[in-house]
Amino acid sequence: MRKNIVAGNWKMNTTLNEGVGLAKDVNEALKNVTPKCDVVICVPFTHLAPVCGVIDQQKLGLGAENCADHKSGAYTGEVSAPMVASTGATYVILGHSERRQYYGETAETLKEKVRLALDNNLTPIFCIGEVLEQRENGSYLDVVKGQIEEALFDLSAEDFSKLILAYEPVWAIGTGKTATDDQAQEMHAFIRSVIANKYGNEVADNMSILYGGSCKPSNAKALFAKPDVDGGLIGGASLDAESFMGIVTAF
Ligand code: PEP
């Protein structure tokens, strides 16, 4: 069944003490509410095991922000999917636009990462989205379709169904410029139709498609009210427990 999900992406923020404190705050806040969505925090690698020790994963899921495109071996500085899974985390963000833009991630490397994540029982939160120029020249639907096809359409329907997708227009990430709820709905409905054409209506209907890009308590309600928007991937606003909870409770 399609789930509503709000996931935080802490990016390269917080020291270990700060991160554990933030995780505790979110965990504590969740004791007082029954959210109408799953709640997840994706944290730096260094924070995974300690954060796992202070949260109730029945109420607050834990994920990494990336994993390597190899299982193990001579890849100095990389962190593999089995390593992430061994911390107790169960999600991993893959294909974030910052990884694509600054670290040269391609559809080919992402295919490997998705495979390894799934092999290790991690749920990929797979990011797609166009840059401003593509939004302005009208190619944005084709761009996002291509990102999905190239990295994910080798998967079986069973494996594809294990993914969460996050539509994140790059021009809206960290800029304060949010896509309108209608722009988000147009893209999310389009993504669902692309999935339906490949894997059928059932897989498409059950897929959770999150919106990401300057989502905050003040705009989350309108975005989440759209029929094809199943929650959010939250950057900046996930670094403060109160604002993150303001988004969680927007459902
Ligand atoms: C993100 O980086 O995934 C994101 C959505 O960031 P922000 O909410 O800060 O725009």
XYZ file of N, CA and C in Angstrom, residues 15 47 49 51 57 68 70 72-73 85 135-136 148 153 171 183 195 221:
54
model
N 27.516 17.990 14.488
C 28.554 17.119 15.055
C 27.835 15.906 15.634
N 26.974 9.174 12.345
C 25.928 9.282 13.356
C 25.010 8.051 13.403
N 25.123 4.630 13.902
C 25.044 3.671 15.022
C 24.630 4.370 16.320
N 22.907 7.119 16.741
C 21.499 7.552 16.651
C 20.576 6.342 16.761
N 12.823 2.759 16.652
C 12.654 2.629 15.191
C 11.254 2.177 14.788
N 28.099 3.246 -1.014
C 29.054 3.018 -2.106
C 28.429 2.180 -3.217
N 30.096 -0.248 -4.491
C 30.763 -1.553 -4.377
C 30.439 -2.125 -3.012
N 32.507 -4.143 -1.032
C 33.635 -4.062 -0.092
C 34.913 -3.944 -0.914
N 36.024 -3.708 -0.237
C 37.307 -3.731 -0.941
C 38.064 -2.432 -0.862
N 23.778 -1.068 6.691
C 22.778 -1.977 7.279
C 23.236 -2.478 8.648
N 13.635 23.278 -16.349
C 12.269 23.716 -16.005
C 11.847 24.813 -16.986
N 12.781 25.763 -17.221
C 12.428 26.929 -18.045
C 12.306 26.595 -19.535
N 14.585 8.269 -14.324
C 13.953 7.052 -13.785
C 14.273 5.857 -14.689
N 14.837 1.242 -14.477
C 13.924 0.380 -15.225
C 14.496 -0.995 -15.576
N 16.249 23.412 -8.544
C 16.117 24.865 -8.339
C 15.380 25.201 -7.050
N 2.667 22.564 -9.413
C 3.855 22.074 -10.138
C 4.257 20.692 -9.612
N 5.632 5.186 -14.419
C 5.748 3.899 -13.714
C 4.642 2.944 -14.182
N 1.418 21.574 4.169
C 0.006 21.156 4.131
C -0.547 21.192 2.700
